[in-house]
């Protein structure tokens, strides 16, 4: 039996993970948050004090990093060298560092293999920056999900505030703009809309509207 793949790409804070997680539950797919994998790599590099711009140091460090994914009650758990680091990954600092680490080919090749192996084993909805363009070029449905930077900053601010993390909305917006710029302009697998991806701007849509739209698009694609 063949597996179904849905690829969701887009800039930081567009709501990809919330939406993909909910769609995974509704369709009984596995949700793969690829950003969390890059964040785990970044956490390792931060802990080891590795210079993100030093290609050799990053390459050497990559040999000592083992990132794996497990599922506990349907929730993705990221295991970094045997330690469950899932709850340490969602800070702005780690997000920013992940974008620096993700520029390197050694890091990306390692992550892409892991992601493709997950997709080969199950029906997956995967979100990230290069899913439709590189990781799952033959995905059944590709969505490029975006929203204005103001709206994305507001959503990230709410997410962090709800977790009790104090933050400044203007700084968050600037970080988002800087991170998108770096992700869109890097040499290897930059963030861009795949030619066959459907563009969804969620600035004026509720989460439920986006979820329903993506499920509708998926059903349409499967009936084509
Ligand atoms: O999606 P999230 O904000 O967790 O991703 C953190 C960073 O990881 C992104 O800014 C991006 O640089 C990198 N990333 C990537 N490719 C992916 C997923 C994330 O380069 N597929």
Short mmCIF file of C-alpha atoms and ligand atoms in Angstrom, two decimals:
data_model
loop_
_atom_site.label_atom_id
_atom_site.label_comp_id
_atom_site.label_asym_id
_atom_site.label_seq_id
_atom_site.Cartn_x
_atom_site.Cartn_y
_atom_site.Cartn_z
CA UNK A 1 0.00 0.00 0.00
CA UNK A 2 1.37 3.42 -0.88
CA UNK A 3 1.93 6.16 1.67
CA UNK A 4 0.42 9.62 1.37
CA UNK A 5 2.59 12.68 1.95
CA UNK A 6 1.53 16.26 2.60
CA UNK A 7 4.25 18.94 2.52
CA UNK A 8 3.77 22.27 4.28
CA UNK A 9 6.44 24.93 3.84
CA UNK A 10 6.53 28.57 4.76
CA UNK A 11 8.20 31.27 6.81
CA UNK A 12 8.60 31.30 10.59
CA UNK A 13 5.45 31.60 12.67
CA UNK A 14 2.99 31.05 9.79
CA UNK A 15 1.15 28.48 11.92
CA UNK A 16 2.56 25.46 10.09
CA UNK A 17 3.07 23.25 13.14
CA UNK A 18 -0.29 23.97 14.83
CA UNK A 19 -2.10 23.35 11.57
CA UNK A 20 -0.11 20.30 10.50
CA UNK A 21 -0.51 18.72 13.95
CA UNK A 22 -4.27 19.12 13.82
CA UNK A 23 -4.53 17.79 10.25
CA UNK A 24 -2.41 14.78 11.26
CA UNK A 25 -4.92 13.95 14.01
CA UNK A 26 -7.91 14.33 11.67
CA UNK A 27 -6.40 12.25 8.86
CA UNK A 28 -4.60 9.83 11.21
CA UNK A 29 -1.25 10.74 9.68
CA UNK A 30 2.09 11.07 11.43
CA UNK A 31 3.13 14.69 11.95
CA UNK A 32 6.81 15.43 11.35
CA UNK A 33 8.09 18.78 12.60
CA UNK A 34 11.39 19.12 10.73
CA UNK A 35 12.19 22.48 12.33
CA UNK A 36 12.50 20.67 15.66
CA UNK A 37 15.25 18.50 14.16
CA UNK A 38 17.27 21.57 13.11
CA UNK A 39 16.57 23.08 16.52
CA UNK A 40 18.00 19.94 18.19
CA UNK A 41 21.14 20.22 16.05
CA UNK A 42 21.38 23.87 17.08
CA UNK A 43 20.99 22.98 20.75
CA UNK A 44 23.90 20.58 20.45
CA UNK A 45 26.07 23.24 18.77
CA UNK A 46 25.13 25.82 21.43
CA UNK A 47 26.03 23.39 24.24
CA UNK A 48 29.36 22.59 22.57
CA UNK A 49 30.13 26.28 21.92
CA UNK A 50 30.56 25.66 18.21
CA UNK A 51 31.06 28.60 15.85
CA UNK A 52 28.15 28.49 13.39
CA UNK A 53 30.16 30.08 10.62
CA UNK A 54 32.99 27.58 10.85
CA UNK A 55 32.16 24.93 8.27
CA UNK A 56 34.84 22.49 9.47
CA UNK A 57 33.73 22.70 13.10
CA UNK A 58 30.12 22.16 12.08
CA UNK A 59 31.08 19.20 9.89
CA UNK A 60 33.10 17.59 12.69
CA UNK A 61 30.33 18.21 15.20
CA UNK A 62 27.78 16.61 12.88
CA UNK A 63 29.57 13.27 13.27
CA UNK A 64 28.89 13.32 17.02
CA UNK A 65 25.22 14.29 16.78
CA UNK A 66 22.50 11.71 16.69
CA UNK A 67 19.00 13.13 16.31
CA UNK A 68 16.10 10.68 16.28
CA UNK A 69 12.35 11.01 16.39
CA UNK A 70 9.96 9.04 18.57
CA UNK A 71 6.22 9.36 19.18
CA UNK A 72 4.67 9.43 22.65
CA UNK A 73 0.85 9.57 22.75
CA UNK A 74 0.99 10.76 19.15
CA UNK A 75 3.33 13.68 19.98
CA UNK A 76 6.72 13.96 18.30
CA UNK A 77 9.66 13.63 20.69
CA UNK A 78 13.12 14.71 19.61
CA UNK A 79 15.95 12.66 21.01
CA UNK A 80 19.40 14.24 20.93
CA UNK A 81 22.19 11.77 21.68
CA UNK A 82 19.84 9.71 23.84
CA UNK A 83 18.28 12.68 25.68
CA UNK A 84 14.70 13.82 25.12
CA UNK A 85 15.14 17.54 24.35
CA UNK A 86 11.62 18.23 23.01
CA UNK A 87 10.84 20.80 25.70
CA UNK A 88 14.07 22.75 25.20
CA UNK A 89 13.60 23.58 21.54
CA UNK A 90 10.91 26.25 21.21
CA UNK A 91 12.82 29.34 22.36
CA UNK A 92 13.62 32.24 20.01
CA UNK A 93 17.34 31.75 20.73
CA UNK A 94 17.27 28.14 19.57
CA UNK A 95 15.15 29.12 16.51
CA UNK A 96 17.69 31.73 15.50
CA UNK A 97 20.57 29.32 16.01
CA UNK A 98 18.71 26.62 14.04
CA UNK A 99 18.60 28.98 11.06
CA UNK A 100 22.40 29.44 11.32
CA UNK A 101 23.04 25.71 11.62
CA UNK A 102 20.60 24.91 8.78
CA UNK A 103 22.77 26.75 6.23
CA UNK A 104 25.29 23.92 6.24
CA UNK A 105 25.11 21.10 3.75
CA UNK A 106 26.39 18.45 6.19
CA UNK A 107 23.57 19.26 8.59
CA UNK A 108 20.91 19.32 5.88
CA UNK A 109 21.97 16.04 4.24
CA UNK A 110 21.77 14.27 7.58
CA UNK A 111 18.32 15.68 8.36
CA UNK A 112 16.87 15.09 4.88
CA UNK A 113 17.72 11.34 5.01
CA UNK A 114 16.04 11.06 8.39
CA UNK A 115 12.95 12.90 7.14
CA UNK A 116 12.67 10.84 3.95
CA UNK A 117 12.96 7.62 5.96
CA UNK A 118 10.06 8.72 8.17
CA UNK A 119 7.93 9.51 5.10
CA UNK A 120 8.72 6.15 3.52
CA UNK A 121 7.24 4.29 6.48
CA UNK A 122 3.93 6.04 7.05
CA UNK A 123 1.37 8.57 5.86
CA UNK A 124 2.97 11.85 6.92
CA UNK A 125 2.26 15.54 7.03
CA UNK A 126 5.62 17.24 7.28
CA UNK A 127 6.36 20.92 7.78
CA UNK A 128 9.52 22.92 7.25
CA UNK A 129 11.26 25.06 4.64
CA UNK A 130 12.36 22.60 1.94
CA UNK A 131 9.78 19.83 2.19
CA UNK A 132 8.02 20.43 -1.13
CA UNK A 133 11.22 21.39 -2.95
CA UNK A 134 13.76 18.85 -1.61
CA UNK A 135 12.55 16.36 1.00
CA UNK A 136 9.28 15.21 -0.58
CA UNK A 137 9.34 16.46 -4.18
CA UNK A 138 6.59 13.98 -5.08
CA UNK A 139 4.27 14.83 -2.17
CA UNK A 140 0.57 14.34 -2.92
CA UNK A 141 -0.14 17.88 -1.77
CA UNK A 142 2.23 20.82 -1.28
CA UNK A 143 1.13 23.94 0.53
CA UNK A 144 3.12 27.13 0.97
CA UNK A 145 1.64 28.71 4.08
CA UNK A 146 2.36 32.31 4.84
CA UNK A 147 1.00 35.35 6.74
CA UNK A 148 2.13 38.94 7.28
CA UNK A 149 5.12 39.41 9.59
CA UNK A 150 2.95 41.42 12.06
CA UNK A 151 0.43 38.60 12.31
CA UNK A 152 3.15 35.97 12.65
CA UNK A 153 4.88 37.95 15.41
CA UNK A 154 1.59 38.30 17.26
CA UNK A 155 0.95 34.56 17.07
CA UNK A 156 4.49 33.72 18.29
CA UNK A 157 4.15 36.26 21.10
CA UNK A 158 0.87 34.60 22.21
CA UNK A 159 2.43 31.11 22.02
CA UNK A 160 5.40 32.13 24.18
CA UNK A 161 3.34 34.21 26.61
CA UNK A 162 0.94 31.29 27.15
CA UNK A 163 3.95 29.20 28.13
CA UNK A 164 4.96 31.88 30.65
CA UNK A 165 7.97 33.04 28.60
CA UNK A 166 8.25 36.83 28.72
CA UNK A 167 9.02 38.47 25.36
CA UNK A 168 8.80 41.65 23.32
CA UNK A 169 6.58 41.59 20.22
CA UNK A 170 8.70 44.06 18.20
CA UNK A 171 11.84 42.03 18.86
CA UNK A 172 9.99 38.87 17.85
CA UNK A 173 8.89 40.48 14.57
CA UNK A 174 12.44 41.61 13.82
CA UNK A 175 13.80 38.13 14.60
CA UNK A 176 11.17 36.60 12.29
CA UNK A 177 12.08 39.01 9.46
CA UNK A 178 15.82 38.32 9.91
CA UNK A 179 15.33 34.57 10.10
CA UNK A 180 13.13 34.50 6.95
CA UNK A 181 15.71 36.58 5.09
CA UNK A 182 18.46 34.14 6.05
CA UNK A 183 16.30 31.07 5.23
CA UNK A 184 15.22 32.52 1.86
CA UNK A 185 18.67 33.62 0.78
CA UNK A 186 20.86 30.72 1.81
CA UNK A 187 22.68 28.82 -0.91
CA UNK A 188 21.44 25.32 -0.10
CA UNK A 189 17.71 24.49 -0.12
CA UNK A 190 16.47 28.04 0.48
CA UNK A 191 12.89 28.58 1.59
CA UNK A 192 10.78 29.03 -1.52
CA UNK A 193 7.42 28.00 -2.84
CA UNK A 194 7.67 24.81 -4.92
CA UNK A 195 6.36 25.29 -8.48
CA UNK A 196 3.48 22.92 -7.79
CA UNK A 197 2.68 24.17 -4.26
CA UNK A 198 -0.56 25.95 -3.44
CA UNK A 199 -0.12 29.33 -1.78
CA UNK A 200 -2.25 29.98 1.31
CA UNK A 201 -2.04 33.33 3.07
CA UNK A 202 -3.47 32.79 6.54
CA UNK A 203 -3.27 36.45 7.69
CA UNK A 204 -7.04 36.76 7.64
CA UNK A 205 -7.99 33.13 8.16
CA UNK A 206 -8.70 31.30 11.38
CA UNK A 207 -6.75 28.15 12.22
CA UNK A 208 -9.83 26.03 11.54
CA UNK A 209 -10.37 27.66 8.15
CA UNK A 210 -6.79 26.85 7.13
CA UNK A 211 -7.11 23.26 8.40
CA UNK A 212 -10.39 22.70 6.52
CA UNK A 213 -8.94 24.23 3.35
CA UNK A 214 -5.85 21.98 3.40
CA UNK A 215 -7.94 18.85 4.03
CA UNK A 216 -10.26 19.84 1.16
CA UNK A 217 -7.24 20.38 -1.13
CA UNK A 218 -5.79 17.01 -0.12
CA UNK A 219 -9.06 15.21 -0.87
CA UNK A 220 -9.28 16.96 -4.24
CA UNK A 221 -5.71 15.94 -5.11
CA UNK A 222 -6.37 12.32 -4.15
CA UNK A 223 -9.43 12.20 -6.43
CA UNK A 224 -7.64 13.69 -9.44
O1 LIG B 1 10.17 25.75 11.79
P1 LIG B 1 11.13 26.22 12.84
O2 LIG B 1 10.97 27.65 13.18
O3 LIG B 1 11.13 25.34 14.04
O4 LIG B 1 12.57 26.05 12.16
C1 LIG B 1 13.74 26.54 12.74
C2 LIG B 1 14.77 26.80 11.65
O5 LIG B 1 15.21 25.55 11.11
C3 LIG B 1 14.27 27.59 10.44
O6 LIG B 1 14.39 28.99 10.61
C4 LIG B 1 15.15 27.09 9.31
O7 LIG B 1 16.35 27.79 9.22
C5 LIG B 1 15.48 25.67 9.72
N1 LIG B 1 14.71 24.70 8.96
C6 LIG B 1 15.16 24.38 7.70
N2 LIG B 1 14.52 23.41 6.99
C7 LIG B 1 13.44 22.80 7.49
C8 LIG B 1 12.94 23.14 8.75
C9 LIG B 1 13.58 24.13 9.47
O8 LIG B 1 16.13 24.93 7.22
N3 LIG B 1 12.87 21.82 6.77
#
